[in-house]
mmCIF file of C-alpha atoms in Angstrom:
data_model
loop_
_atom_site.group_PDB
_atom_site.id
_atom_site.type_symbol
_atom_site.label_atom_id
_atom_site.label_comp_id
_atom_site.label_asym_id
_atom_site.label_seq_id
_atom_site.Cartn_x
_atom_site.Cartn_y
_atom_site.Cartn_z
ATOM 1 C CA MET A 284 -72.025 -0.024 -44.465
ATOM 2 C CA VAL A 285 -69.757 0.589 -41.577
ATOM 3 C CA PRO A 286 -69.437 3.772 -38.961
ATOM 4 C CA THR A 287 -65.953 5.479 -39.997
ATOM 5 C CA ALA A 288 -65.296 4.870 -36.001
ATOM 6 C CA GLN A 289 -66.067 1.160 -36.661
ATOM 7 C CA ALA A 290 -63.990 0.420 -39.596
ATOM 8 C CA GLN A 291 -61.124 2.967 -38.366
ATOM 9 C CA GLU A 292 -60.865 0.233 -34.907
ATOM 10 C CA MET A 293 -61.528 -2.753 -37.127
ATOM 11 C CA ALA A 294 -58.330 -2.067 -39.913
ATOM 12 C CA ARG A 295 -56.454 -0.874 -36.026
ATOM 13 C CA GLU A 296 -57.632 -4.473 -35.000
ATOM 14 C CA ALA A 297 -55.882 -6.051 -37.665
ATOM 15 C CA GLN A 298 -52.951 -3.680 -37.772
ATOM 16 C CA LEU A 299 -53.405 -1.965 -41.099
ATOM 17 C CA ASP A 300 -54.265 0.739 -43.064
ATOM 18 C CA LEU A 301 -58.185 2.282 -43.262
ATOM 19 C CA VAL A 302 -57.903 3.634 -47.009
ATOM 20 C CA GLU A 303 -60.232 5.747 -48.771
ATOM 21 C CA VAL A 304 -60.391 3.994 -52.620
ATOM 22 C CA ALA A 305 -63.509 6.186 -53.604
ATOM 23 C CA PRO A 306 -63.977 9.769 -52.309
ATOM 24 C CA LEU A 307 -66.395 11.218 -55.023
ATOM 25 C CA GLU A 308 -69.329 8.221 -54.394
ATOM 26 C CA ARG A 309 -71.432 9.027 -52.261
ATOM 27 C CA PRO A 310 -71.270 7.365 -49.233
ATOM 28 C CA PRO A 311 -67.843 7.785 -49.751
ATOM 29 C CA VAL A 312 -65.643 3.580 -50.693
ATOM 30 C CA CYS A 313 -62.888 2.709 -47.830
ATOM 31 C CA ARG A 314 -60.952 0.151 -47.357
ATOM 32 C CA ILE A 315 -58.571 -2.301 -45.027
ATOM 33 C CA MET A 316 -55.189 -3.165 -46.589
ATOM 34 C CA ASP A 317 -51.184 -2.814 -46.288
ATOM 35 C CA TYR A 318 -50.981 1.391 -47.655
ATOM 36 C CA GLY A 319 -47.396 0.905 -47.896
ATOM 37 C CA LYS A 320 -47.946 -2.245 -50.130
ATOM 38 C CA PHE A 321 -50.732 -1.272 -52.306
ATOM 39 C CA ARG A 322 -47.860 2.125 -52.947
ATOM 40 C CA TYR A 323 -45.261 0.086 -54.067
ATOM 41 C CA GLN A 324 -47.852 -2.207 -56.280
ATOM 42 C CA GLN A 325 -48.864 0.211 -57.900
ATOM 43 C CA SER A 326 -45.309 2.453 -58.485
ATOM 44 C CA ARG A 327 -43.941 -1.399 -59.687
ATOM 45 C CA LYS A 328 -47.651 -1.398 -62.109
ATOM 46 C CA GLY A 329 -46.512 2.355 -63.093
ATOM 47 C CA ASN A 330 -42.786 1.082 -64.754
ATOM 48 C CA LYS A 331 -44.066 -1.723 -67.063
ATOM 49 C CA SER A 332 -46.945 0.016 -68.921
ATOM 50 C CA LYS A 333 -44.275 1.763 -70.933
ATOM 51 C CA PRO A 334 -43.136 0.990 -73.698
ATOM 52 C CA HIS A 335 -38.965 0.853 -75.200
ATOM 53 C CA GLN A 336 -38.477 4.025 -76.862
ATOM 54 C CA GLN A 337 -36.789 3.166 -80.420
ATOM 55 C CA LYS A 338 -33.540 4.830 -80.732
ATOM 56 C CA LEU A 339 -31.209 5.120 -83.708
ATOM 57 C CA LYS A 340 -27.236 4.390 -83.331
ATOM 58 C CA GLU A 341 -24.560 5.251 -85.583
ATOM 59 C CA ILE A 342 -21.939 3.120 -86.481
ATOM 60 C CA ARG A 343 -19.067 4.399 -88.316
ATOM 61 C CA VAL A 344 -15.712 2.905 -89.927
ATOM 62 C CA ARG A 345 -13.553 4.425 -92.788
ATOM 63 C CA PRO A 346 -12.523 2.709 -96.255
ATOM 64 C CA LYS A 347 -9.462 1.478 -94.312
ATOM 65 C CA THR A 348 -10.766 0.128 -91.290
ATOM 66 C CA GLY A 349 -9.094 -3.457 -90.193
ATOM 67 C CA ASP A 350 -11.642 -6.820 -90.681
ATOM 68 C CA HIS A 351 -11.516 -7.335 -86.513
ATOM 69 C CA ASP A 352 -12.691 -3.606 -85.967
ATOM 70 C CA VAL A 353 -15.122 -3.670 -88.442
ATOM 71 C CA LEU A 354 -16.399 -7.048 -85.943
ATOM 72 C CA THR A 355 -16.216 -4.915 -82.982
ATOM 73 C CA LYS A 356 -18.102 -2.515 -84.988
ATOM 74 C CA VAL A 357 -20.740 -5.206 -86.243
ATOM 75 C CA ASN A 358 -21.154 -6.943 -82.090
ATOM 76 C CA GLN A 359 -22.004 -3.716 -81.095
ATOM 77 C CA ALA A 360 -24.400 -3.554 -84.000
ATOM 78 C CA ARG A 361 -26.116 -6.479 -82.376
ATOM 79 C CA LYS A 362 -26.298 -5.100 -79.591
ATOM 80 C CA PHE A 363 -28.107 -2.468 -80.569
ATOM 81 C CA LEU A 364 -30.767 -4.016 -82.851
ATOM 82 C CA GLU A 365 -31.099 -6.795 -80.080
ATOM 83 C CA HIS A 366 -32.049 -4.258 -77.960
ATOM 84 C CA LYS A 367 -34.839 -2.532 -80.652
ATOM 85 C CA ASP A 368 -32.802 0.058 -82.199
ATOM 86 C CA LYS A 369 -32.370 0.929 -85.594
ATOM 87 C CA VAL A 370 -28.357 1.517 -87.037
ATOM 88 C CA LEU A 371 -26.734 3.666 -89.165
ATOM 89 C CA VAL A 372 -24.435 2.467 -90.811
ATOM 90 C CA ASN A 373 -21.788 5.380 -92.338
ATOM 91 C CA VAL A 374 -18.363 5.075 -93.855
ATOM 92 C CA LEU A 375 -17.018 8.003 -94.442
ATOM 93 C CA PHE A 376 -14.219 8.928 -96.975
ATOM 94 C CA ARG A 377 -11.940 11.605 -96.162
ATOM 95 C CA GLY A 378 -9.623 13.073 -98.723
ATOM 96 C CA ARG A 379 -8.734 10.844 -101.639
ATOM 97 C CA GLU A 380 -10.778 7.799 -100.057
ATOM 98 C CA VAL A 381 -13.609 9.695 -102.211
ATOM 99 C CA GLN A 382 -11.609 7.065 -105.484
ATOM 100 C CA HIS A 383 -11.866 3.951 -103.735
ATOM 101 C CA ILE A 384 -15.794 4.128 -103.622
ATOM 102 C CA ASP A 385 -15.807 0.172 -104.272
ATOM 103 C CA GLU A 386 -13.895 -0.298 -101.332
ATOM 104 C CA GLY A 387 -16.456 1.092 -98.958
ATOM 105 C CA ARG A 388 -19.506 -0.313 -100.580
ATOM 106 C CA ARG A 389 -17.222 -3.716 -100.301
ATOM 107 C CA ILE A 390 -17.394 -2.743 -96.460
ATOM 108 C CA ILE A 391 -21.029 -1.554 -95.853
ATOM 109 C CA ILE A 392 -22.042 -4.856 -97.654
ATOM 110 C CA GLY A 393 -19.893 -7.192 -95.306
ATOM 111 C CA ILE A 394 -21.554 -5.358 -92.449
ATOM 112 C CA LEU A 395 -25.588 -5.768 -93.660
ATOM 113 C CA GLU A 396 -24.448 -9.726 -94.611
ATOM 114 C CA LYS A 397 -22.967 -10.011 -90.816
ATOM 115 C CA LEU A 398 -26.316 -8.942 -89.445
ATOM 116 C CA GLY A 399 -28.803 -10.297 -91.573
ATOM 117 C CA ASP A 400 -29.888 -12.775 -89.446
ATOM 118 C CA VAL A 401 -31.135 -10.083 -87.162
ATOM 119 C CA ALA A 402 -32.114 -6.752 -88.846
ATOM 120 C CA LYS A 403 -33.415 -5.851 -92.203
ATOM 121 C CA VAL A 404 -32.373 -3.344 -94.571
ATOM 122 C CA GLU A 405 -34.446 -0.449 -94.283
ATOM 123 C CA LYS A 406 -32.323 2.184 -96.968
ATOM 124 C CA ALA A 407 -30.126 0.486 -99.052
ATOM 125 C CA PRO A 408 -26.063 1.925 -99.267
ATOM 126 C CA SER A 409 -26.706 4.836 -100.999
ATOM 127 C CA MET A 410 -23.619 8.093 -101.484
ATOM 128 C CA GLU A 411 -24.508 11.599 -99.337
ATOM 129 C CA GLY A 412 -21.411 13.666 -100.071
ATOM 130 C CA ARG A 413 -18.392 12.461 -98.697
ATOM 131 C CA ARG A 414 -19.929 9.183 -96.794
ATOM 132 C CA MET A 415 -21.880 5.953 -97.847
ATOM 133 C CA THR A 416 -24.808 4.919 -95.476
ATOM 134 C CA ALA A 417 -26.874 2.214 -94.826
ATOM 135 C CA MET A 418 -30.086 1.841 -92.293
ATOM 136 C CA LEU A 419 -30.753 -1.148 -90.253
ATOM 137 C CA ALA A 420 -34.158 -2.006 -88.565
ATOM 138 C CA PRO A 421 -34.534 -5.050 -86.072
ATOM 139 C CA LYS A 422 -36.480 -7.981 -87.512
ATOM 140 C CA ALA A 423 -40.192 -7.912 -85.721
#
């Protein structure tokens, strides 16, 4: 136990700060340290504690979408999955395209096969009104 004045003098000689670390104790506990460095380390520690918030990303294509464009969408979905986000794959049918559900199913199955190495199918392809949807989740 050191008197406050003596502790302040010791801190001044060491060119550091006298910081009260446990004010509720009797007597209060103080420490000689670099307060700026301590605050910086606390802020760095605080950033790492927050886990990644998983988001739902959406990829939209149409039955007439070209192969290269679909490949671009697959690469984008791969980035989302590597970032630990879920991906909803949508094939939108407009007008008479609804008569060609098989074409939309071929596209969606092709996308699922291309992403099979980084994702697992959470919801198989199914029709919902004028759209066919499938849900992909990142592999653990």
